[in-house]
Amino acid sequence: MSKKLLKSASTVSSMTLLSRVSGLLRDIVLAQSVGATLLADAFFMAFRIPNFFRRIFAEGAFSVAFVPVLVEFRANRRETEARAFIDTMAGRLGLVLLILTVIGIAFAPAITGIVAPGFRDDPVKFAATVDALRLTFPYLFFISMVAMAAGVFNSYGRFAVPAVTPVWLNLCLIFAALMWIPVFPNAAVALAAGVLLAGIIQLAFQVPFLRRDAVLPRPRLGFGATTEAGAGREGSSRVFRLMAPAVFGTSVAQINLLVNTVLASFLVTGSVSWLYYSDRLIEFPVGVFGVALGTVMLPKLSEHHVAESMQRFSELLDWGLRFTALIATPAMVGLIVLAKPLLITMFQYRAFTPHDVDMASRSLVAFALGLIGFVMVRVLAPGFYARQDTRTPVRVGIIAMIVNITLCAVLVWPLGHVGLALAPSIAAIANAMLLLRTLRRTDLYRPMPGWGALLLRVAVASTAMAAVLWWGAGDAAQWSADSVMVRVGRLVLWVSVGAAVYFLGILSLGLRPRHLRLQEL
């Protein structure tokens, strides 16, 4: 039912909002503690490497393969077999992750040299990155097991716990920045230790909730001769088979980001940090809206696929795309118009300078241009993964990756780090358009009536919002001269005014809930 789905999406969105707000507080503290310095670049690079693998293998390929299989187990088989599948999956995934973690720690210098070749010219930066990576890489093990727990929760219709779990990472990094940086000889290592602490706490946080819902895994390798053990082996083998192509299909954005990171390592000091801070602001709306929609849609789309209810399958995709247009468009406009006020208010203190704001605002605008594409991919990809089709996103992803790499090579020289933000934005839009075209050509998605009127209302209201914000926000010099509280007050005021103008605009233009197709899904 759409009301239940909307409630689930609201739960994920609100919990994710809490996580993103704490994440912004974290980045404010980091900006003041390390700014865009050499050690900041070292930490962000060391943190990005395990995050790259986490988003591909755990939250990416594993989740999109695991959730549909678990939903199918619960729909067609006994609950005991579903539990055996969870146990076997936990054991086998844990073993793979343990091996990867040991390899990552042992070969940290080689990995750093591959991912950040430009750092080799600065021995201090390179050594700091290696030392930090040896502490951040074990985070991959803990957070990947957390991602599996999230898949179990989501399959059982429990969305709040996994959505709020990232708050612990933000709290641990804030703690490390305030308490450990002053006493550690290396700020990058201090923050890396905070990441490792966060991984341990995040995994421990799942245990009481898994036990409460009677789904706490008992890790096994599934070598028994019982029916349940056979089901566990069969299910886990299918997940790993589905993961093979899904690794690429879900990692296009991460591979694009990795390519950009490699190129950024050759640019002036600060480029990695400027891209990090601007990307963090983009991740706010992507996480609050895109991830929330994709998270709740995947299990529901899987149910419709198992039940062979293709009409509802299509209607659910249409519902997700309408909300994308309604929310992502004004978010994009707001980020572009308020780029400098946002960065000044949140980060321009102590180590983060006006020059850093100017540089980061340029990449923020470039990232914002692709926001709709980033969110659309989150909504459209579940349309394939719910059907256990992990190959189609691979084919589309290859095209998107080629677009990104080509544009990076072309744009990095005239535009510097801005080109490295603009390229993945264009690639994300290309990715989304190709996924949409494929869904339509295979008749898996049939747009409902009313799209033209909806897009016109959104465009007019967004234009009105942009005009008001452009007139009222003022110039960057004034924002820089204001005190902290004045900056915060002004930002809250204009964000509120912009939101009010937009929503009053679409309502005055006649938008009603029925235009979002709020019906039985």
Short mmCIF file of C-alpha atoms in Angstrom, two decimals:
data_model
loop_
_atom_site.label_atom_id
_atom_site.label_comp_id
_atom_site.label_asym_id
_atom_site.label_seq_id
_atom_site.Cartn_x
_atom_site.Cartn_y
_atom_site.Cartn_z
CA MET A 1 0.00 0.00 0.00
CA SER A 2 1.32 3.42 -0.91
CA LYS A 3 0.49 4.93 2.48
CA LYS A 4 2.49 2.23 4.21
CA LEU A 5 5.28 2.65 1.68
CA LEU A 6 5.28 6.41 2.18
CA LYS A 7 5.39 5.88 5.94
CA SER A 8 8.38 3.56 5.54
CA ALA A 9 10.10 6.05 3.26
CA SER A 10 9.40 8.81 5.78
CA THR A 11 10.92 6.69 8.54
CA VAL A 12 14.08 6.05 6.54
CA SER A 13 14.19 9.67 5.42
CA SER A 14 13.84 11.06 8.95
CA MET A 15 16.46 8.71 10.37
CA THR A 16 18.75 9.45 7.44
CA LEU A 17 18.15 13.16 8.00
CA LEU A 18 19.38 12.73 11.57
CA SER A 19 22.42 10.92 10.23
CA ARG A 20 23.11 13.60 7.62
CA VAL A 21 22.72 16.43 10.14
CA SER A 22 25.20 14.72 12.46
CA GLY A 23 27.38 14.19 9.40
CA LEU A 24 27.34 17.91 8.65
CA LEU A 25 28.29 18.61 12.27
CA ARG A 26 31.10 16.11 11.83
CA ASP A 27 32.34 17.86 8.70
CA ILE A 28 32.13 21.25 10.41
CA VAL A 29 34.37 19.91 13.17
CA LEU A 30 36.75 18.35 10.62
CA ALA A 31 36.90 21.57 8.61
CA GLN A 32 37.91 23.46 11.75
CA SER A 33 40.37 20.78 12.88
CA VAL A 34 42.18 19.88 9.66
CA GLY A 35 40.66 22.11 6.97
CA ALA A 36 42.02 21.34 3.49
CA THR A 37 45.59 20.65 4.62
CA LEU A 38 48.04 17.90 3.73
CA LEU A 39 46.88 15.69 6.61
CA ALA A 40 43.24 16.31 5.68
CA ASP A 41 43.93 15.05 2.16
CA ALA A 42 45.71 12.02 3.66
CA PHE A 43 42.78 11.11 5.94
CA PHE A 44 40.09 11.66 3.32
CA MET A 45 42.00 9.46 0.91
CA ALA A 46 42.51 6.73 3.53
CA PHE A 47 38.82 6.91 4.46
CA ARG A 48 37.68 6.88 0.85
CA ILE A 49 39.40 3.59 0.00
CA PRO A 50 37.46 1.31 2.42
CA ASN A 51 34.34 3.37 1.72
CA PHE A 52 34.81 2.62 -1.96
CA PHE A 53 34.82 -1.14 -1.29
CA ARG A 54 32.00 -0.82 1.26
CA ARG A 55 29.67 0.90 -1.16
CA ILE A 56 30.44 -1.59 -3.91
CA PHE A 57 30.50 -4.91 -2.07
CA ALA A 58 28.38 -4.32 1.03
CA GLU A 59 25.80 -1.59 0.52
CA GLY A 60 25.97 -2.03 -3.25
CA ALA A 61 26.34 -5.43 -4.88
CA PHE A 62 25.67 -7.48 -1.76
CA SER A 63 22.52 -5.63 -0.72
CA VAL A 64 20.89 -5.66 -4.15
CA ALA A 65 21.60 -9.39 -4.48
CA PHE A 66 20.80 -10.39 -0.89
CA VAL A 67 17.47 -8.62 -0.31
CA PRO A 68 15.55 -10.06 -3.32
CA VAL A 69 16.77 -13.59 -2.54
CA LEU A 70 15.78 -13.28 1.11
CA VAL A 71 12.36 -11.89 0.12
CA GLU A 72 11.89 -14.88 -2.20
CA PHE A 73 12.89 -17.31 0.58
CA ARG A 74 10.34 -15.79 2.93
CA ALA A 75 7.61 -15.79 0.27
CA ASN A 76 8.04 -19.34 -1.01
CA ARG A 77 9.75 -21.36 1.71
CA ARG A 78 9.67 -22.12 5.40
CA GLU A 79 10.96 -19.47 7.76
CA THR A 80 13.54 -21.94 9.10
CA GLU A 81 15.16 -22.11 5.65
CA ALA A 82 15.24 -18.32 5.48
CA ARG A 83 17.04 -18.24 8.84
CA ALA A 84 19.50 -20.91 7.64
CA PHE A 85 20.17 -18.77 4.58
CA ILE A 86 20.90 -15.75 6.80
CA ASP A 87 23.27 -17.80 8.98
CA THR A 88 25.18 -19.19 6.00
CA MET A 89 25.36 -15.80 4.35
CA ALA A 90 26.79 -14.26 7.52
CA GLY A 91 29.46 -16.95 7.79
CA ARG A 92 30.58 -16.85 4.18
CA LEU A 93 30.46 -13.07 3.85
CA GLY A 94 32.35 -12.68 7.12
CA LEU A 95 35.11 -15.02 5.91
CA VAL A 96 35.50 -13.13 2.62
CA LEU A 97 35.61 -9.81 4.43
CA LEU A 98 38.19 -11.05 6.91
CA ILE A 99 40.48 -12.10 4.04
CA LEU A 100 40.01 -8.75 2.27
CA THR A 101 40.77 -6.86 5.48
CA VAL A 102 44.03 -8.73 6.05
CA ILE A 103 45.06 -8.09 2.44
CA GLY A 104 44.19 -4.41 2.74
CA ILE A 105 46.28 -3.93 5.86
CA ALA A 106 49.24 -5.88 4.49
CA PHE A 107 49.30 -4.09 1.14
CA ALA A 108 48.33 -0.59 2.32
CA PRO A 109 51.36 1.09 0.65
CA ALA A 110 50.61 -0.58 -2.70
CA ILE A 111 46.91 0.30 -2.50
CA THR A 112 47.75 3.91 -1.68
CA GLY A 113 50.15 4.05 -4.59
CA ILE A 114 47.46 2.79 -6.96
CA VAL A 115 44.61 4.97 -5.71
CA ALA A 116 46.61 8.12 -5.00
CA PRO A 117 49.67 7.97 -7.29
CA GLY A 118 50.10 11.73 -7.06
CA PHE A 119 50.86 11.38 -3.33
CA ARG A 120 54.14 9.59 -4.11
CA ASP A 121 55.73 12.97 -4.84
CA ASP A 122 55.11 14.00 -1.23
CA PRO A 123 56.62 11.40 1.15
CA VAL A 124 54.96 12.92 4.22
CA LYS A 125 51.47 12.86 2.67
CA PHE A 126 52.01 9.34 1.31
CA ALA A 127 53.23 7.96 4.66
CA ALA A 128 50.35 9.60 6.55
CA THR A 129 47.86 8.07 4.12
CA VAL A 130 49.36 4.59 4.52
CA ASP A 131 49.34 4.81 8.33
CA ALA A 132 45.72 6.00 8.34
CA LEU A 133 44.65 3.34 5.82
CA ARG A 134 45.89 0.54 8.07
CA LEU A 135 43.36 1.73 10.66
CA THR A 136 40.48 2.54 8.31
CA PHE A 137 40.62 -0.64 6.23
CA PRO A 138 39.28 -2.92 9.03
CA TYR A 139 36.22 -0.66 8.99
CA LEU A 140 35.29 -2.51 5.79
CA PHE A 141 34.72 -5.73 7.76
CA PHE A 142 32.53 -4.17 10.43
CA ILE A 143 30.44 -1.91 8.19
CA SER A 144 29.88 -4.68 5.63
CA MET A 145 28.42 -6.90 8.34
CA VAL A 146 26.30 -3.91 9.36
CA ALA A 147 25.10 -3.69 5.74
CA MET A 148 24.04 -7.34 5.87
CA ALA A 149 22.11 -6.65 9.07
CA ALA A 150 20.46 -3.73 7.25
CA GLY A 151 19.41 -6.07 4.44
CA VAL A 152 17.81 -8.43 6.98
CA PHE A 153 16.00 -5.56 8.71
CA ASN A 154 14.73 -4.09 5.43
CA SER A 155 13.50 -7.48 4.20
CA TYR A 156 11.45 -7.80 7.38
CA GLY A 157 10.08 -4.25 7.02
CA ARG A 158 12.29 -2.76 9.75
CA PHE A 159 13.88 0.41 8.40
CA ALA A 160 14.67 2.68 11.35
CA VAL A 161 17.68 0.89 12.90
CA PRO A 162 19.84 0.65 9.75
CA ALA A 163 18.93 4.21 8.78
CA VAL A 164 20.08 5.67 12.10
CA THR A 165 23.23 3.52 12.48
CA PRO A 166 25.54 5.92 10.54
CA VAL A 167 25.08 8.47 13.31
CA TRP A 168 27.64 6.47 15.32
CA LEU A 169 30.32 7.08 12.69
CA ASN A 170 29.72 10.80 12.86
CA LEU A 171 29.82 10.85 16.66
CA CYS A 172 33.04 8.84 16.75
CA LEU A 173 34.75 11.13 14.24
CA ILE A 174 33.66 14.20 16.18
CA PHE A 175 35.06 12.58 19.33
CA ALA A 176 38.35 11.76 17.55
CA ALA A 177 38.67 15.28 16.16
CA LEU A 178 38.07 16.94 19.52
CA MET A 179 39.81 14.50 21.87
CA TRP A 180 42.44 12.58 19.90
CA ILE A 181 43.83 15.08 17.38
CA PRO A 182 45.31 17.25 20.19
CA VAL A 183 47.20 14.26 21.63
CA PHE A 184 48.06 12.19 18.52
CA PRO A 185 51.23 13.19 16.62
CA ASN A 186 49.36 12.66 13.34
CA ALA A 187 45.85 14.06 12.84
CA ALA A 188 45.12 11.67 9.96
CA VAL A 189 45.88 8.67 12.19
CA ALA A 190 43.76 10.10 15.02
CA LEU A 191 40.75 10.39 12.73
CA ALA A 192 41.42 6.93 11.26
CA ALA A 193 41.30 5.48 14.77
CA GLY A 194 37.91 7.15 15.17
CA VAL A 195 36.70 5.37 12.03
CA LEU A 196 37.79 1.99 13.39
CA LEU A 197 36.04 2.67 16.71
CA ALA A 198 32.90 3.61 14.79
CA GLY A 199 32.87 0.30 12.90
CA ILE A 200 33.00 -1.71 16.12
CA ILE A 201 30.22 0.34 17.73
CA GLN A 202 28.00 0.26 14.63
CA LEU A 203 28.12 -3.54 14.46
CA ALA A 204 27.52 -3.93 18.20
CA PHE A 205 24.52 -1.57 17.89
CA GLN A 206 22.75 -4.05 15.58
CA VAL A 207 22.95 -7.03 17.93
CA PRO A 208 20.15 -6.25 20.44
CA PHE A 209 17.72 -5.33 17.66
CA LEU A 210 18.52 -8.46 15.65
CA ARG A 211 18.04 -10.53 18.80
CA ARG A 212 14.75 -8.75 19.54
CA ASP A 213 13.41 -9.66 16.10
CA ALA A 214 14.78 -13.23 16.40
CA VAL A 215 16.97 -12.82 13.29
CA LEU A 216 20.40 -12.59 14.93
CA PRO A 217 22.67 -14.59 12.57
CA ARG A 218 24.64 -17.55 13.84
CA PRO A 219 27.48 -17.50 11.27
CA ARG A 220 28.04 -20.83 9.51
CA LEU A 221 29.70 -21.99 6.34
CA GLY A 222 26.74 -24.23 5.47
CA PHE A 223 28.47 -27.57 5.07
CA GLY A 224 25.81 -29.59 6.93
CA ALA A 225 23.61 -32.27 5.35
CA THR A 226 20.24 -30.98 6.61
CA THR A 227 17.56 -29.44 4.40
CA GLU A 228 18.10 -26.08 6.05
CA ALA A 229 21.86 -26.23 5.42
CA GLY A 230 21.19 -27.05 1.78
CA ALA A 231 18.85 -24.08 1.50
CA GLY A 232 21.51 -21.88 3.07
CA ARG A 233 24.15 -23.07 0.60
CA GLU A 234 21.82 -22.66 -2.37
CA GLY A 235 20.74 -19.17 -1.34
CA SER A 236 24.24 -17.89 -0.50
CA SER A 237 25.65 -19.31 -3.76
CA ARG A 238 22.91 -17.52 -5.69
CA VAL A 239 23.71 -14.26 -3.91
CA PHE A 240 27.39 -14.51 -4.81
CA ARG A 241 26.49 -15.32 -8.43
CA LEU A 242 24.22 -12.29 -8.58
CA MET A 243 26.89 -10.17 -6.94
CA ALA A 244 29.42 -10.79 -9.70
CA PRO A 245 27.78 -8.52 -12.28
CA ALA A 246 26.18 -6.36 -9.57
CA VAL A 247 29.63 -5.42 -8.30
CA PHE A 248 30.06 -3.36 -11.43
CA GLY A 249 26.44 -2.33 -11.83
CA THR A 250 26.26 -0.76 -8.37
CA SER A 251 29.80 0.58 -8.39
CA VAL A 252 29.65 2.89 -11.40
CA ALA A 253 29.35 5.98 -9.23
CA GLN A 254 32.12 4.70 -6.95
CA ILE A 255 34.43 3.84 -9.83
CA ASN A 256 33.78 7.28 -11.26
CA LEU A 257 34.63 8.78 -7.87
CA LEU A 258 37.78 6.66 -7.66
CA VAL A 259 38.92 7.82 -11.11
CA ASN A 260 38.30 11.39 -10.01
CA THR A 261 40.26 10.79 -6.79
CA VAL A 262 43.25 9.42 -8.70
CA LEU A 263 43.27 12.48 -10.95
CA ALA A 264 42.72 14.83 -8.00
CA SER A 265 45.85 13.44 -6.32
CA PHE A 266 47.87 15.11 -9.11
CA LEU A 267 46.25 18.52 -8.56
CA VAL A 268 47.21 21.17 -6.02
CA THR A 269 46.98 20.37 -2.31
CA GLY A 270 43.42 20.90 -1.17
CA SER A 271 41.75 19.50 -4.29
CA VAL A 272 40.84 16.18 -2.60
CA SER A 273 39.41 18.07 0.37
CA TRP A 274 37.44 20.54 -1.78
CA LEU A 275 35.84 17.64 -3.62
CA TYR A 276 35.15 15.88 -0.31
CA TYR A 277 33.33 18.81 1.32
CA SER A 278 31.25 19.61 -1.77
CA ASP A 279 30.42 15.92 -2.27
CA ARG A 280 29.28 15.72 1.36
CA LEU A 281 26.69 18.44 0.74
CA ILE A 282 25.43 16.58 -2.33
CA GLU A 283 25.20 13.36 -0.33
CA PHE A 284 22.73 15.08 2.02
CA PRO A 285 19.74 15.17 -0.40
CA VAL A 286 20.85 11.95 -2.11
CA GLY A 287 20.85 10.16 1.24
CA VAL A 288 17.71 11.71 2.68
CA PHE A 289 15.58 11.21 -0.45
CA GLY A 290 17.30 8.93 -2.96
CA VAL A 291 18.58 6.29 -0.55
CA ALA A 292 15.32 6.37 1.41
CA LEU A 293 13.23 5.75 -1.71
CA GLY A 294 15.53 3.03 -3.04
CA THR A 295 15.71 1.30 0.34
CA VAL A 296 11.97 0.92 0.77
CA MET A 297 11.25 0.27 -2.90
CA LEU A 298 13.59 -2.72 -3.37
CA PRO A 299 11.78 -5.15 -1.01
CA LYS A 300 8.37 -4.00 -2.29
CA LEU A 301 9.38 -4.32 -5.94
CA SER A 302 10.74 -7.79 -5.14
CA GLU A 303 7.37 -8.75 -3.66
CA HIS A 304 5.53 -7.53 -6.77
CA HIS A 305 7.95 -9.47 -8.99
CA VAL A 306 7.49 -12.70 -7.01
CA ALA A 307 3.71 -12.19 -7.13
CA GLU A 308 3.92 -11.43 -10.89
CA SER A 309 2.05 -8.17 -10.34
CA MET A 310 3.71 -6.15 -13.09
CA GLN A 311 1.11 -3.38 -13.08
CA ARG A 312 1.90 -2.57 -9.46
CA PHE A 313 5.60 -2.98 -10.22
CA SER A 314 5.31 -0.24 -12.85
CA GLU A 315 3.14 1.98 -10.66
CA LEU A 316 5.68 1.81 -7.83
CA LEU A 317 8.47 2.91 -10.15
CA ASP A 318 6.29 5.77 -11.37
CA TRP A 319 5.60 6.78 -7.76
CA GLY A 320 9.33 6.87 -7.00
CA LEU A 321 10.13 8.93 -10.08
CA ARG A 322 7.42 11.48 -9.30
CA PHE A 323 8.83 12.03 -5.83
CA THR A 324 12.28 12.36 -7.37
CA ALA A 325 11.07 15.16 -9.65
CA LEU A 326 9.20 16.83 -6.80
CA ILE A 327 12.09 16.85 -4.31
CA ALA A 328 15.38 16.60 -6.23
CA THR A 329 14.67 19.55 -8.55
CA PRO A 330 14.33 22.24 -5.86
CA ALA A 331 17.21 20.65 -3.92
CA MET A 332 19.42 21.04 -6.99
CA VAL A 333 18.40 24.66 -7.47
CA GLY A 334 18.91 25.48 -3.79
CA LEU A 335 22.41 23.97 -3.71
CA ILE A 336 23.45 25.94 -6.77
CA VAL A 337 22.12 29.29 -5.58
CA LEU A 338 23.21 28.88 -1.95
CA ALA A 339 26.54 27.12 -2.62
CA LYS A 340 28.76 29.73 -0.99
CA PRO A 341 26.42 30.60 1.91
CA LEU A 342 26.18 26.89 2.75
CA LEU A 343 29.94 26.36 2.70
CA ILE A 344 30.69 29.58 4.60
CA THR A 345 28.15 28.81 7.31
CA MET A 346 29.21 25.22 7.79
CA PHE A 347 32.93 25.14 7.16
CA GLN A 348 34.64 28.56 6.98
CA TYR A 349 36.23 28.61 10.41
CA ARG A 350 39.86 28.37 11.53
CA ALA A 351 41.64 26.00 9.12
CA PHE A 352 39.03 26.32 6.33
CA THR A 353 39.71 29.59 4.49
CA PRO A 354 37.68 31.84 2.14
CA HIS A 355 39.82 30.46 -0.70
CA ASP A 356 38.72 26.94 0.27
CA VAL A 357 35.10 28.09 0.20
CA ASP A 358 35.53 29.55 -3.27
CA MET A 359 37.12 26.36 -4.61
CA ALA A 360 34.64 24.02 -2.92
CA SER A 361 31.64 26.08 -4.07
CA ARG A 362 32.67 25.60 -7.70
CA SER A 363 32.75 21.82 -7.38
CA LEU A 364 29.50 21.91 -5.37
CA VAL A 365 27.69 23.62 -8.25
CA ALA A 366 29.12 21.06 -10.67
CA PHE A 367 27.99 18.16 -8.45
CA ALA A 368 24.54 19.74 -7.98
CA LEU A 369 23.92 19.74 -11.72
CA GLY A 370 23.84 15.93 -11.57
CA LEU A 371 21.70 15.62 -8.43
CA ILE A 372 18.57 14.50 -10.28
CA GLY A 373 20.61 11.83 -12.06
CA PHE A 374 22.14 10.58 -8.79
CA VAL A 375 18.70 10.23 -7.19
CA MET A 376 17.05 8.71 -10.28
CA VAL A 377 19.65 5.92 -10.39
CA ARG A 378 18.77 5.09 -6.76
CA VAL A 379 15.11 4.77 -7.77
CA LEU A 380 15.49 3.02 -11.13
CA ALA A 381 18.19 0.44 -10.30
CA PRO A 382 15.91 -1.47 -7.86
CA GLY A 383 13.61 -2.07 -10.84
CA PHE A 384 16.27 -4.44 -12.18
CA TYR A 385 17.64 -5.83 -8.93
CA ALA A 386 14.16 -6.73 -7.65
CA ARG A 387 13.89 -9.09 -10.65
CA GLN A 388 17.37 -10.48 -9.85
CA ASP A 389 18.61 -8.91 -13.08
CA THR A 390 22.08 -7.67 -12.18
CA ARG A 391 23.44 -7.74 -15.72
CA THR A 392 21.47 -4.92 -17.33
CA PRO A 393 22.79 -2.26 -14.92
CA VAL A 394 26.29 -3.52 -15.78
CA ARG A 395 25.82 -2.82 -19.48
CA VAL A 396 24.39 0.60 -18.72
CA GLY A 397 27.12 1.24 -16.16
CA ILE A 398 29.88 0.54 -18.63
CA ILE A 399 28.55 3.28 -20.87
CA ALA A 400 28.24 5.68 -17.93
CA MET A 401 31.78 4.91 -16.78
CA ILE A 402 33.18 5.53 -20.26
CA VAL A 403 31.36 8.87 -20.32
CA ASN A 404 32.82 9.82 -16.94
CA ILE A 405 36.41 8.78 -17.71
CA THR A 406 36.34 10.53 -21.07
CA LEU A 407 34.95 13.74 -19.58
CA CYS A 408 37.41 13.61 -16.68
CA ALA A 409 40.32 13.40 -19.10
CA VAL A 410 38.92 16.28 -21.13
CA LEU A 411 37.73 18.57 -18.31
CA VAL A 412 40.40 18.14 -15.62
CA TRP A 413 42.98 20.24 -17.40
CA PRO A 414 40.94 23.39 -18.15
CA LEU A 415 38.71 23.16 -15.04
CA GLY A 416 40.85 21.37 -12.45
CA HIS A 417 38.87 19.84 -9.59
CA VAL A 418 35.65 21.37 -10.96
CA GLY A 419 35.94 19.20 -14.04
CA LEU A 420 36.25 16.17 -11.75
CA ALA A 421 32.89 17.09 -10.21
CA LEU A 422 31.14 17.92 -13.47
CA ALA A 423 32.11 14.65 -15.20
CA PRO A 424 30.35 12.27 -12.75
CA SER A 425 27.30 14.54 -12.77
CA ILE A 426 26.94 14.16 -16.53
CA ALA A 427 27.67 10.42 -16.24
CA ALA A 428 24.95 10.03 -13.59
CA ILE A 429 22.38 11.68 -15.86
CA ALA A 430 23.42 9.41 -18.73
CA ASN A 431 23.17 6.38 -16.42
CA ALA A 432 19.68 7.34 -15.27
CA MET A 433 18.40 8.03 -18.79
CA LEU A 434 19.69 4.70 -20.09
CA LEU A 435 18.13 2.79 -17.17
CA LEU A 436 14.83 4.58 -17.76
CA ARG A 437 14.89 3.84 -21.48
CA THR A 438 15.61 0.17 -20.83
CA LEU A 439 12.74 -0.15 -18.35
CA ARG A 440 10.37 1.45 -20.82
CA ARG A 441 11.54 -0.61 -23.82
CA THR A 442 11.05 -3.85 -21.87
CA ASP A 443 7.60 -2.64 -20.76
CA LEU A 444 8.55 -2.95 -17.10
CA TYR A 445 7.74 0.71 -16.61
CA ARG A 446 4.79 2.50 -18.17
CA PRO A 447 4.49 6.17 -17.16
CA MET A 448 1.14 7.11 -15.67
CA PRO A 449 -0.77 10.14 -17.02
CA GLY A 450 0.00 13.62 -15.70
CA TRP A 451 3.76 13.82 -16.06
CA GLY A 452 3.73 16.93 -18.27
CA ALA A 453 1.66 18.96 -15.82
CA LEU A 454 3.78 17.80 -12.88
CA LEU A 455 7.07 18.78 -14.53
CA LEU A 456 5.68 22.18 -15.56
CA ARG A 457 4.56 22.93 -11.99
CA VAL A 458 7.92 21.84 -10.57
CA ALA A 459 9.85 23.93 -13.12
CA VAL A 460 7.82 27.11 -12.48
CA ALA A 461 7.95 26.76 -8.70
CA SER A 462 11.70 26.02 -8.76
CA THR A 463 12.35 29.07 -10.93
CA ALA A 464 10.41 31.27 -8.51
CA MET A 465 12.39 29.82 -5.59
CA ALA A 466 15.71 30.46 -7.36
CA ALA A 467 14.77 34.09 -8.05
CA VAL A 468 13.84 34.72 -4.41
CA LEU A 469 17.02 33.08 -3.09
CA TRP A 470 19.22 34.90 -5.58
CA TRP A 471 17.71 38.23 -4.55
CA GLY A 472 17.74 37.61 -0.82
CA ALA A 473 20.90 35.63 -0.10
CA GLY A 474 23.37 38.46 -0.75
CA ASP A 475 27.07 38.18 -1.56
CA ALA A 476 29.70 35.93 -0.02
CA ALA A 477 31.65 38.81 1.57
CA GLN A 478 28.71 39.69 3.79
CA TRP A 479 28.27 36.09 4.88
CA SER A 480 31.98 35.86 5.73
CA ALA A 481 31.80 39.03 7.82
CA ASP A 482 28.87 37.74 9.91
CA SER A 483 29.25 35.93 13.21
CA VAL A 484 28.51 32.23 13.51
CA MET A 485 25.02 32.72 14.91
CA VAL A 486 24.13 35.32 12.30
CA ARG A 487 25.29 32.99 9.53
CA VAL A 488 23.22 30.12 10.89
CA GLY A 489 20.19 32.35 11.35
CA ARG A 490 20.43 33.73 7.82
CA LEU A 491 20.89 30.27 6.33
CA VAL A 492 17.91 28.83 8.19
CA LEU A 493 15.84 31.84 7.17
CA TRP A 494 16.59 31.60 3.46
CA VAL A 495 16.35 27.82 3.28
CA SER A 496 12.93 28.11 4.95
CA VAL A 497 11.87 30.94 2.65
CA GLY A 498 13.01 29.00 -0.41
CA ALA A 499 11.13 25.86 0.68
CA ALA A 500 8.00 27.90 1.41
CA VAL A 501 8.12 29.63 -1.98
CA TYR A 502 8.54 26.31 -3.75
CA PHE A 503 5.79 24.37 -2.00
CA LEU A 504 3.35 27.27 -2.05
CA GLY A 505 4.17 27.60 -5.73
CA ILE A 506 3.38 24.02 -6.66
CA LEU A 507 0.22 24.07 -4.54
CA SER A 508 -0.99 27.32 -6.10
CA LEU A 509 -0.33 25.77 -9.52
CA GLY A 510 -2.75 22.99 -8.65
CA LEU A 511 -0.55 20.09 -7.49
CA ARG A 512 -2.51 17.62 -5.38
CA PRO A 513 -1.66 14.21 -3.85
CA ARG A 514 -3.50 12.44 -6.66
CA HIS A 515 -0.94 13.82 -9.12
CA LEU A 516 1.67 11.70 -7.33
CA ARG A 517 -0.47 8.61 -7.93
CA LEU A 518 -0.89 7.83 -4.23
CA GLN A 519 -2.84 4.66 -4.71
CA GLU A 520 -2.60 1.00 -3.75
CA LEU A 521 0.93 -0.11 -4.71
#
